[in-house]
Amino acid sequence: MPASESSPPGHSIVVIGASAGGVDALLELVAALPADLPAAIFVALHLQPGVINRLPEQLSARGKLRARHAVHGERIVQGRIYVAPPDNHMVVRAGYVHVLRGPKENNQRPSADVLFRSASVTYGPAVVGVVLSGFLDCGTSGLLSIKARNGLAVAQNPREAHEPSMPQSALNHIQVDHIAPARDIGLLLPRLAREPPEAWPAEVPRAIEELEGNALGVPSAFVCPLCQGRQTETELYGYQSFRCHVGHAFSLQSIAAEQADALERALWAAVRALEESSSVARRLASGAGENLRKRFEEKGEAQTEHADTIRRILLDTRQPSVTDAAELAAKPKR
């Protein structure tokens, strides 16, 4: 059953997820790693498509280990750092790395959760999952999978992280094994890599299978923000996850962020439509008779007023940001 039976003893697979502020944390972490690390490291850094990713060169220059973008089908080698290529998921299989364009999770590709989950399913207790700086709660779902198969969970100290949300979410929902600054995590990993892992569990909870997309959760009232498909939802230790039939997956926080973005786009579209309608009404008024002219002028003025009201709301700096709104929506109600 365990693919890791053929792998070296110890925690030989280290998966790392990071987002905003994660590059600096990764550089500090790899600078502390020894050249003889008896483990392979896999990194999923959340970046927008089209952004040039020079992370492998940066990591290779900072530390003693060679880093490179993963190539589909290449063999896993100890002491090497594999970085997920831009706009592709990186998946760990038994002895090999797969690179694929699957459905986005939390609107991210590459996704830390996809990487974590694949490593957990394949290598079980031999996996160490590390969550570094980043927005929202990416990585939490993947860490739940790792812990369910007796792997280890490590989180950057939120007080030291540039963006504390990702590691703080891990602490809120998971019994994390180690909490440390990024550089101390780099000093910790060699010791963990040499420690014998626990045994594989006899089974994993059904909720984990639902989080991983291998079982259906309960029907959800929300539709998928990306494809508008029906979703099911799952809750485990207070972490809520949503998945559609296509495979898009979201946490409650990421759904709130997506809905906030969609609402903002809709409101700006409404501003444009109102202003265009106002302009049309004023033109009609200029060539209409006395009675119709007044009606068209009133319509144009009303639509301009509505557009200005919506614009003021959108531009009000006192309004919470998309991230603030998502985190507020995800807070438990008292």
mmCIF file of C-alpha atoms in Angstrom:
data_model
loop_
_atom_site.group_PDB
_atom_site.id
_atom_site.type_symbol
_atom_site.label_atom_id
_atom_site.label_comp_id
_atom_site.label_asym_id
_atom_site.label_seq_id
_atom_site.Cartn_x
_atom_site.Cartn_y
_atom_site.Cartn_z
ATOM 1 C CA MET A 1 0.000 0.000 0.000
ATOM 2 C CA PRO A 2 2.470 2.752 1.016
ATOM 3 C CA ALA A 3 4.469 4.028 -1.932
ATOM 4 C CA SER A 4 7.044 5.189 0.581
ATOM 5 C CA GLU A 5 8.081 1.639 1.476
ATOM 6 C CA SER A 6 10.672 1.850 -1.296
ATOM 7 C CA SER A 7 11.882 5.294 -0.225
ATOM 8 C CA PRO A 8 14.655 5.982 2.299
ATOM 9 C CA PRO A 9 13.722 5.838 5.971
ATOM 10 C CA GLY A 10 12.782 9.085 7.643
ATOM 11 C CA HIS A 11 10.646 11.990 6.537
ATOM 12 C CA SER A 12 12.021 12.036 3.008
ATOM 13 C CA ILE A 13 9.357 14.220 1.368
ATOM 14 C CA VAL A 14 9.047 17.896 2.344
ATOM 15 C CA VAL A 15 6.260 19.947 0.747
ATOM 16 C CA ILE A 16 6.140 23.712 1.183
ATOM 17 C CA GLY A 17 3.316 26.132 0.400
ATOM 18 C CA ALA A 18 3.726 29.897 0.286
ATOM 19 C CA SER A 19 2.056 32.971 -1.138
ATOM 20 C CA ALA A 20 2.446 36.691 -0.414
ATOM 21 C CA GLY A 21 5.709 37.284 1.435
ATOM 22 C CA GLY A 22 6.690 33.681 0.807
ATOM 23 C CA VAL A 23 9.764 34.319 -1.341
ATOM 24 C CA ASP A 24 11.682 35.959 1.501
ATOM 25 C CA ALA A 25 10.651 33.158 3.861
ATOM 26 C CA LEU A 26 11.761 30.508 1.358
ATOM 27 C CA LEU A 27 15.128 32.180 0.881
ATOM 28 C CA GLU A 28 15.716 32.214 4.628
ATOM 29 C CA LEU A 29 14.622 28.591 4.926
ATOM 30 C CA VAL A 30 16.819 27.160 2.149
ATOM 31 C CA ALA A 31 19.846 29.133 3.331
ATOM 32 C CA ALA A 32 19.862 26.966 6.461
ATOM 33 C CA LEU A 33 19.562 23.602 4.683
ATOM 34 C CA PRO A 34 22.665 21.364 4.449
ATOM 35 C CA ALA A 35 24.001 19.990 1.171
ATOM 36 C CA ASP A 36 23.446 16.408 2.366
ATOM 37 C CA LEU A 37 19.746 16.767 3.239
ATOM 38 C CA PRO A 38 18.240 13.241 3.037
ATOM 39 C CA ALA A 39 14.954 14.483 1.619
ATOM 40 C CA ALA A 40 13.466 16.011 -1.512
ATOM 41 C CA ILE A 41 11.766 19.387 -1.229
ATOM 42 C CA PHE A 42 8.747 20.499 -3.256
ATOM 43 C CA VAL A 43 7.614 24.128 -3.360
ATOM 44 C CA ALA A 44 4.286 25.560 -4.514
ATOM 45 C CA LEU A 45 4.428 29.365 -4.589
ATOM 46 C CA HIS A 46 1.171 31.075 -5.501
ATOM 47 C CA LEU A 47 1.733 33.522 -8.350
ATOM 48 C CA GLN A 48 -0.575 35.104 -10.888
ATOM 49 C CA PRO A 49 -0.369 33.600 -14.401
ATOM 50 C CA GLY A 50 2.086 35.479 -16.585
ATOM 51 C CA VAL A 51 4.355 36.497 -13.706
ATOM 52 C CA ILE A 52 7.966 35.560 -14.416
ATOM 53 C CA ASN A 53 9.051 33.024 -11.822
ATOM 54 C CA ARG A 54 12.788 33.054 -11.121
ATOM 55 C CA LEU A 55 12.400 31.299 -7.793
ATOM 56 C CA PRO A 56 14.588 28.272 -8.702
ATOM 57 C CA GLU A 57 17.506 30.554 -9.545
ATOM 58 C CA GLN A 58 16.972 32.542 -6.349
ATOM 59 C CA LEU A 59 16.850 29.429 -4.168
ATOM 60 C CA SER A 60 19.903 27.859 -5.826
ATOM 61 C CA ALA A 61 21.890 31.059 -5.322
ATOM 62 C CA ARG A 62 20.904 31.378 -1.652
ATOM 63 C CA GLY A 63 21.384 27.793 -0.446
ATOM 64 C CA LYS A 64 23.451 24.653 -0.960
ATOM 65 C CA LEU A 65 20.752 22.638 -2.741
ATOM 66 C CA ARG A 66 19.969 22.753 -6.432
ATOM 67 C CA ALA A 67 16.507 24.073 -7.267
ATOM 68 C CA ARG A 68 14.656 23.821 -10.589
ATOM 69 C CA HIS A 69 11.185 23.931 -12.034
ATOM 70 C CA ALA A 70 9.724 20.443 -11.971
ATOM 71 C CA VAL A 71 9.555 18.555 -15.267
ATOM 72 C CA HIS A 72 6.687 16.141 -15.848
ATOM 73 C CA GLY A 73 7.786 12.567 -15.264
ATOM 74 C CA GLU A 74 11.201 13.280 -13.776
ATOM 75 C CA ARG A 75 12.513 11.060 -10.998
ATOM 76 C CA ILE A 76 12.570 12.332 -7.415
ATOM 77 C CA VAL A 77 16.124 12.825 -6.121
ATOM 78 C CA GLN A 78 17.096 13.508 -2.530
ATOM 79 C CA GLY A 79 18.723 16.846 -1.835
ATOM 80 C CA ARG A 80 16.937 18.613 -4.679
ATOM 81 C CA ILE A 81 14.315 21.365 -4.613
ATOM 82 C CA TYR A 82 11.446 21.068 -7.082
ATOM 83 C CA VAL A 83 9.455 24.242 -7.768
ATOM 84 C CA ALA A 84 6.002 24.109 -9.336
ATOM 85 C CA PRO A 85 6.088 25.731 -12.801
ATOM 86 C CA PRO A 86 3.905 28.811 -13.348
ATOM 87 C CA ASP A 87 0.191 28.090 -13.892
ATOM 88 C CA ASN A 88 0.665 24.343 -13.339
ATOM 89 C CA HIS A 89 0.021 22.039 -10.431
ATOM 90 C CA MET A 90 2.909 19.932 -9.160
ATOM 91 C CA VAL A 91 1.890 16.459 -8.017
ATOM 92 C CA VAL A 92 4.050 13.933 -6.173
ATOM 93 C CA ARG A 93 3.789 10.319 -7.298
ATOM 94 C CA ALA A 94 5.750 7.230 -6.213
ATOM 95 C CA GLY A 95 9.309 8.115 -7.187
ATOM 96 C CA TYR A 96 8.276 10.715 -9.789
ATOM 97 C CA VAL A 97 7.000 14.266 -10.175
ATOM 98 C CA HIS A 98 3.985 15.057 -12.331
ATOM 99 C CA VAL A 99 3.194 18.509 -13.713
ATOM 100 C CA LEU A 100 -0.352 19.099 -14.897
ATOM 101 C CA ARG A 101 -2.959 21.788 -15.540
ATOM 102 C CA GLY A 102 -5.791 20.634 -13.339
ATOM 103 C CA PRO A 103 -8.689 22.635 -11.899
ATOM 104 C CA LYS A 104 -7.690 25.556 -9.710
ATOM 105 C CA GLU A 105 -8.010 25.260 -5.935
ATOM 106 C CA ASN A 106 -8.711 28.452 -3.993
ATOM 107 C CA ASN A 107 -8.337 30.005 -7.465
ATOM 108 C CA GLN A 108 -4.653 29.045 -7.418
ATOM 109 C CA ARG A 109 -2.565 27.050 -9.868
ATOM 110 C CA PRO A 110 -0.082 25.900 -8.690
ATOM 111 C CA SER A 111 -1.846 25.057 -5.452
ATOM 112 C CA ALA A 112 -0.209 24.203 -2.154
ATOM 113 C CA ASP A 113 -3.191 22.014 -1.268
ATOM 114 C CA VAL A 114 -2.877 19.931 -4.452
ATOM 115 C CA LEU A 115 0.826 19.392 -3.777
ATOM 116 C CA PHE A 116 0.315 18.539 -0.103
ATOM 117 C CA ARG A 117 -2.532 16.151 -0.795
ATOM 118 C CA SER A 118 -0.695 14.243 -3.514
ATOM 119 C CA ALA A 119 2.363 13.793 -1.289
ATOM 120 C CA SER A 120 0.219 12.608 1.611
ATOM 121 C CA VAL A 121 -1.673 10.054 -0.481
ATOM 122 C CA THR A 122 1.577 8.685 -1.934
ATOM 123 C CA TYR A 123 4.059 8.877 0.940
ATOM 124 C CA GLY A 124 1.837 9.109 4.016
ATOM 125 C CA PRO A 125 3.771 9.386 7.292
ATOM 126 C CA ALA A 126 7.041 10.197 5.494
ATOM 127 C CA VAL A 127 5.742 13.665 4.528
ATOM 128 C CA VAL A 128 6.498 16.968 6.231
ATOM 129 C CA GLY A 129 4.138 19.794 5.238
ATOM 130 C CA VAL A 130 5.307 23.387 5.731
ATOM 131 C CA VAL A 131 3.062 26.449 5.477
ATOM 132 C CA LEU A 132 4.779 29.813 5.097
ATOM 133 C CA SER A 133 3.641 33.412 4.679
ATOM 134 C CA GLY A 134 0.533 34.077 2.582
ATOM 135 C CA PHE A 135 -3.006 35.425 2.391
ATOM 136 C CA LEU A 136 -6.178 33.582 3.425
ATOM 137 C CA ASP A 137 -5.980 29.864 4.309
ATOM 138 C CA CYS A 138 -4.289 28.000 1.453
ATOM 139 C CA GLY A 139 -2.377 24.960 2.704
ATOM 140 C CA THR A 140 -4.740 24.173 5.565
ATOM 141 C CA SER A 141 -6.687 21.549 3.608
ATOM 142 C CA GLY A 142 -3.455 19.907 2.472
ATOM 143 C CA LEU A 143 -2.047 19.857 6.006
ATOM 144 C CA LEU A 144 -5.224 18.148 7.209
ATOM 145 C CA SER A 145 -4.509 15.383 4.681
ATOM 146 C CA ILE A 146 -0.897 15.095 5.809
ATOM 147 C CA LYS A 147 -1.815 14.885 9.483
ATOM 148 C CA ALA A 148 -4.550 12.324 8.754
ATOM 149 C CA ARG A 149 -1.838 9.959 7.440
ATOM 150 C CA ASN A 150 0.512 10.612 10.384
ATOM 151 C CA GLY A 151 2.776 13.043 8.567
ATOM 152 C CA LEU A 152 4.187 16.138 10.243
ATOM 153 C CA ALA A 153 2.838 19.706 10.048
ATOM 154 C CA VAL A 154 5.105 22.748 10.359
ATOM 155 C CA ALA A 155 4.012 26.393 10.274
ATOM 156 C CA GLN A 156 5.975 29.599 10.091
ATOM 157 C CA ASN A 157 5.454 31.685 13.201
ATOM 158 C CA PRO A 158 2.648 34.081 12.178
ATOM 159 C CA ARG A 159 4.254 36.909 14.147
ATOM 160 C CA GLU A 160 7.340 36.578 11.954
ATOM 161 C CA ALA A 161 5.509 36.057 8.653
ATOM 162 C CA HIS A 162 5.065 38.971 6.266
ATOM 163 C CA GLU A 163 1.441 37.845 5.757
ATOM 164 C CA PRO A 164 0.336 35.717 8.732
ATOM 165 C CA SER A 165 -3.017 34.426 7.423
ATOM 166 C CA MET A 166 -1.851 31.105 5.927
ATOM 167 C CA PRO A 167 0.197 29.901 8.908
ATOM 168 C CA GLN A 168 -2.396 31.255 11.346
ATOM 169 C CA SER A 169 -5.118 29.274 9.598
ATOM 170 C CA ALA A 170 -3.030 26.127 9.991
ATOM 171 C CA LEU A 171 -2.693 26.824 13.707
ATOM 172 C CA ASN A 172 -6.427 27.462 14.023
ATOM 173 C CA HIS A 173 -7.474 24.136 12.508
ATOM 174 C CA ILE A 174 -4.598 21.677 12.941
ATOM 175 C CA GLN A 175 -2.447 20.322 15.740
ATOM 176 C CA VAL A 176 0.774 21.641 14.228
ATOM 177 C CA ASP A 177 3.920 19.785 15.280
ATOM 178 C CA HIS A 178 6.363 22.697 14.990
ATOM 179 C CA ILE A 179 5.997 26.491 14.866
ATOM 180 C CA ALA A 180 9.135 28.476 14.067
ATOM 181 C CA PRO A 181 10.583 31.376 12.079
ATOM 182 C CA ALA A 182 11.510 30.531 8.497
ATOM 183 C CA ARG A 183 15.240 30.172 9.115
ATOM 184 C CA ASP A 184 14.648 27.907 12.127
ATOM 185 C CA ILE A 185 12.430 25.708 9.956
ATOM 186 C CA GLY A 186 15.445 25.287 7.675
ATOM 187 C CA LEU A 187 17.464 24.139 10.684
ATOM 188 C CA LEU A 188 14.655 21.834 11.820
ATOM 189 C CA LEU A 189 14.060 19.966 8.547
ATOM 190 C CA PRO A 190 17.379 18.018 8.509
ATOM 191 C CA ARG A 191 16.545 16.569 11.921
ATOM 192 C CA LEU A 192 13.012 15.671 10.887
ATOM 193 C CA ALA A 193 14.310 14.095 7.674
ATOM 194 C CA ARG A 194 16.355 11.642 9.724
ATOM 195 C CA GLU A 195 13.642 10.771 12.232
ATOM 196 C CA PRO A 196 11.675 7.570 11.559
ATOM 197 C CA PRO A 197 8.058 8.305 10.612
ATOM 198 C CA GLU A 198 5.045 6.796 12.299
ATOM 199 C CA ALA A 199 3.153 3.882 10.787
ATOM 200 C CA TRP A 200 0.448 4.391 8.179
ATOM 201 C CA PRO A 201 -2.991 4.782 9.782
ATOM 202 C CA ALA A 202 -5.469 1.954 9.389
ATOM 203 C CA GLU A 203 -7.883 4.371 7.712
ATOM 204 C CA VAL A 204 -8.541 8.069 7.206
ATOM 205 C CA PRO A 205 -11.754 9.868 8.192
ATOM 206 C CA ARG A 206 -14.416 10.206 5.522
ATOM 207 C CA ALA A 207 -14.165 13.987 5.835
ATOM 208 C CA ILE A 208 -10.558 13.727 4.586
ATOM 209 C CA GLU A 209 -11.732 11.744 1.566
ATOM 210 C CA GLU A 210 -14.279 14.503 0.929
ATOM 211 C CA LEU A 211 -11.614 17.213 1.232
ATOM 212 C CA GLU A 212 -9.478 15.285 -1.237
ATOM 213 C CA GLY A 213 -12.312 14.896 -3.727
ATOM 214 C CA ASN A 214 -12.615 11.126 -3.356
ATOM 215 C CA ALA A 215 -16.036 11.246 -1.675
ATOM 216 C CA LEU A 216 -18.983 13.610 -1.916
ATOM 217 C CA GLY A 217 -19.795 16.049 0.849
ATOM 218 C CA VAL A 218 -23.254 17.404 1.543
ATOM 219 C CA PRO A 219 -24.930 19.566 -1.123
ATOM 220 C CA SER A 220 -24.035 23.239 -0.778
ATOM 221 C CA ALA A 221 -26.175 26.313 -1.299
ATOM 222 C CA PHE A 222 -23.219 28.015 -3.049
ATOM 223 C CA VAL A 223 -22.313 27.616 -6.703
ATOM 224 C CA CYS A 224 -18.723 27.441 -7.915
ATOM 225 C CA PRO A 225 -17.362 30.995 -8.394
ATOM 226 C CA LEU A 226 -15.349 29.867 -11.443
ATOM 227 C CA CYS A 227 -17.709 27.630 -13.437
ATOM 228 C CA GLN A 228 -21.078 28.218 -11.715
ATOM 229 C CA GLY A 229 -21.412 24.475 -11.149
ATOM 230 C CA ARG A 230 -23.084 22.863 -8.165
ATOM 231 C CA GLN A 231 -20.882 22.327 -5.123
ATOM 232 C CA THR A 232 -20.711 20.016 -2.150
ATOM 233 C CA GLU A 233 -19.239 21.071 1.163
ATOM 234 C CA THR A 234 -17.314 19.486 3.996
ATOM 235 C CA GLU A 235 -16.324 20.679 7.458
ATOM 236 C CA LEU A 236 -13.479 19.273 9.529
ATOM 237 C CA TYR A 237 -12.154 20.836 12.747
ATOM 238 C CA GLY A 238 -13.894 24.081 11.822
ATOM 239 C CA TYR A 239 -12.332 24.222 8.337
ATOM 240 C CA GLN A 240 -14.991 24.442 5.629
ATOM 241 C CA SER A 241 -14.272 23.277 2.100
ATOM 242 C CA PHE A 242 -16.355 23.421 -1.091
ATOM 243 C CA ARG A 243 -15.821 21.425 -4.282
ATOM 244 C CA CYS A 244 -17.691 21.391 -7.597
ATOM 245 C CA HIS A 245 -18.090 18.452 -9.986
ATOM 246 C CA VAL A 246 -15.360 19.880 -12.256
ATOM 247 C CA GLY A 247 -12.858 19.789 -9.388
ATOM 248 C CA HIS A 248 -12.550 23.451 -8.437
ATOM 249 C CA ALA A 249 -12.119 23.609 -4.667
ATOM 250 C CA PHE A 250 -12.469 26.528 -2.271
ATOM 251 C CA SER A 251 -12.299 27.243 1.407
ATOM 252 C CA LEU A 252 -14.972 29.494 2.895
ATOM 253 C CA GLN A 253 -12.467 32.349 2.979
ATOM 254 C CA SER A 254 -11.531 31.945 -0.675
ATOM 255 C CA ILE A 255 -15.203 31.770 -1.724
ATOM 256 C CA ALA A 256 -15.801 35.030 0.157
ATOM 257 C CA ALA A 257 -12.828 36.608 -1.640
ATOM 258 C CA GLU A 258 -14.062 35.387 -5.042
ATOM 259 C CA GLN A 259 -17.569 36.678 -4.368
ATOM 260 C CA ALA A 260 -16.179 40.044 -3.267
ATOM 261 C CA ASP A 261 -14.237 40.292 -6.530
ATOM 262 C CA ALA A 262 -17.302 39.276 -8.556
ATOM 263 C CA LEU A 263 -19.440 41.832 -6.741
ATOM 264 C CA GLU A 264 -16.913 44.589 -7.401
ATOM 265 C CA ARG A 265 -16.795 43.706 -11.109
ATOM 266 C CA ALA A 266 -20.595 43.715 -11.254
ATOM 267 C CA LEU A 267 -20.802 47.097 -9.536
ATOM 268 C CA TRP A 268 -18.270 48.694 -11.898
ATOM 269 C CA ALA A 269 -20.252 47.234 -14.800
ATOM 270 C CA ALA A 270 -23.360 48.828 -13.319
ATOM 271 C CA VAL A 271 -21.574 52.198 -13.109
ATOM 272 C CA ARG A 272 -20.616 51.959 -16.760
ATOM 273 C CA ALA A 273 -24.132 50.929 -17.832
ATOM 274 C CA LEU A 274 -25.745 53.741 -15.833
ATOM 275 C CA GLU A 275 -23.390 56.362 -17.241
ATOM 276 C CA GLU A 276 -23.943 55.158 -20.795
ATOM 277 C CA SER A 277 -27.699 55.120 -20.262
ATOM 278 C CA SER A 278 -27.532 58.643 -18.832
ATOM 279 C CA SER A 279 -25.606 59.817 -21.871
ATOM 280 C CA VAL A 280 -28.179 58.251 -24.202
ATOM 281 C CA ALA A 281 -31.043 59.875 -22.258
ATOM 282 C CA ARG A 282 -29.432 63.316 -22.525
ATOM 283 C CA ARG A 283 -28.975 62.916 -26.274
ATOM 284 C CA LEU A 284 -32.592 61.878 -26.637
ATOM 285 C CA ALA A 285 -33.620 64.892 -24.592
ATOM 286 C CA SER A 286 -31.770 67.269 -26.896
ATOM 287 C CA GLY A 287 -33.943 66.270 -29.855
ATOM 288 C CA ALA A 288 -37.255 65.571 -28.126
ATOM 289 C CA GLY A 289 -40.337 67.677 -27.623
ATOM 290 C CA GLU A 290 -40.980 69.606 -24.417
ATOM 291 C CA ASN A 291 -42.773 66.801 -22.539
ATOM 292 C CA LEU A 292 -40.342 64.022 -23.524
ATOM 293 C CA ARG A 293 -37.323 66.300 -23.013
ATOM 294 C CA LYS A 294 -38.123 66.717 -19.333
ATOM 295 C CA ARG A 295 -38.607 62.979 -18.849
ATOM 296 C CA PHE A 296 -35.304 62.127 -20.583
ATOM 297 C CA GLU A 297 -33.435 64.812 -18.613
ATOM 298 C CA GLU A 298 -34.823 63.476 -15.318
ATOM 299 C CA LYS A 299 -33.870 59.949 -16.319
ATOM 300 C CA GLY A 300 -30.314 61.033 -17.212
ATOM 301 C CA GLU A 301 -29.898 62.921 -13.931
ATOM 302 C CA ALA A 302 -31.203 59.982 -11.870
ATOM 303 C CA GLN A 303 -28.884 57.513 -13.589
ATOM 304 C CA THR A 304 -25.889 59.811 -13.138
ATOM 305 C CA GLU A 305 -26.748 60.093 -9.445
ATOM 306 C CA HIS A 306 -27.010 56.301 -9.103
ATOM 307 C CA ALA A 307 -23.667 55.832 -10.871
ATOM 308 C CA ASP A 308 -21.995 58.410 -8.604
ATOM 309 C CA THR A 309 -23.397 56.714 -5.506
ATOM 310 C CA ILE A 310 -22.007 53.313 -6.525
ATOM 311 C CA ARG A 311 -18.649 54.867 -7.450
ATOM 312 C CA ARG A 312 -18.357 56.560 -4.048
ATOM 313 C CA ILE A 313 -18.998 53.215 -2.336
ATOM 314 C CA LEU A 314 -16.360 51.460 -4.440
ATOM 315 C CA LEU A 315 -13.762 54.185 -3.933
ATOM 316 C CA ASP A 316 -14.390 54.706 -0.215
ATOM 317 C CA THR A 317 -11.022 53.902 1.384
ATOM 318 C CA ARG A 318 -12.796 53.082 4.637
ATOM 319 C CA GLN A 319 -14.430 50.038 3.024
ATOM 320 C CA PRO A 320 -12.802 46.693 3.975
ATOM 321 C CA SER A 321 -10.508 45.176 1.371
ATOM 322 C CA VAL A 322 -11.324 41.941 -0.435
ATOM 323 C CA THR A 323 -9.015 40.056 1.921
ATOM 324 C CA ASP A 324 -10.516 41.758 4.982
ATOM 325 C CA ALA A 325 -14.005 40.906 3.788
ATOM 326 C CA ALA A 326 -13.072 37.268 3.216
ATOM 327 C CA GLU A 327 -11.487 36.901 6.630
ATOM 328 C CA LEU A 328 -14.428 38.659 8.288
ATOM 329 C CA ALA A 329 -16.897 36.329 6.554
ATOM 330 C CA ALA A 330 -14.979 33.292 7.744
ATOM 331 C CA LYS A 331 -14.930 34.290 11.421
ATOM 332 C CA PRO A 332 -17.222 32.167 13.594
ATOM 333 C CA LYS A 333 -20.396 33.939 14.643
ATOM 334 C CA ARG A 334 -20.909 34.401 18.355
#
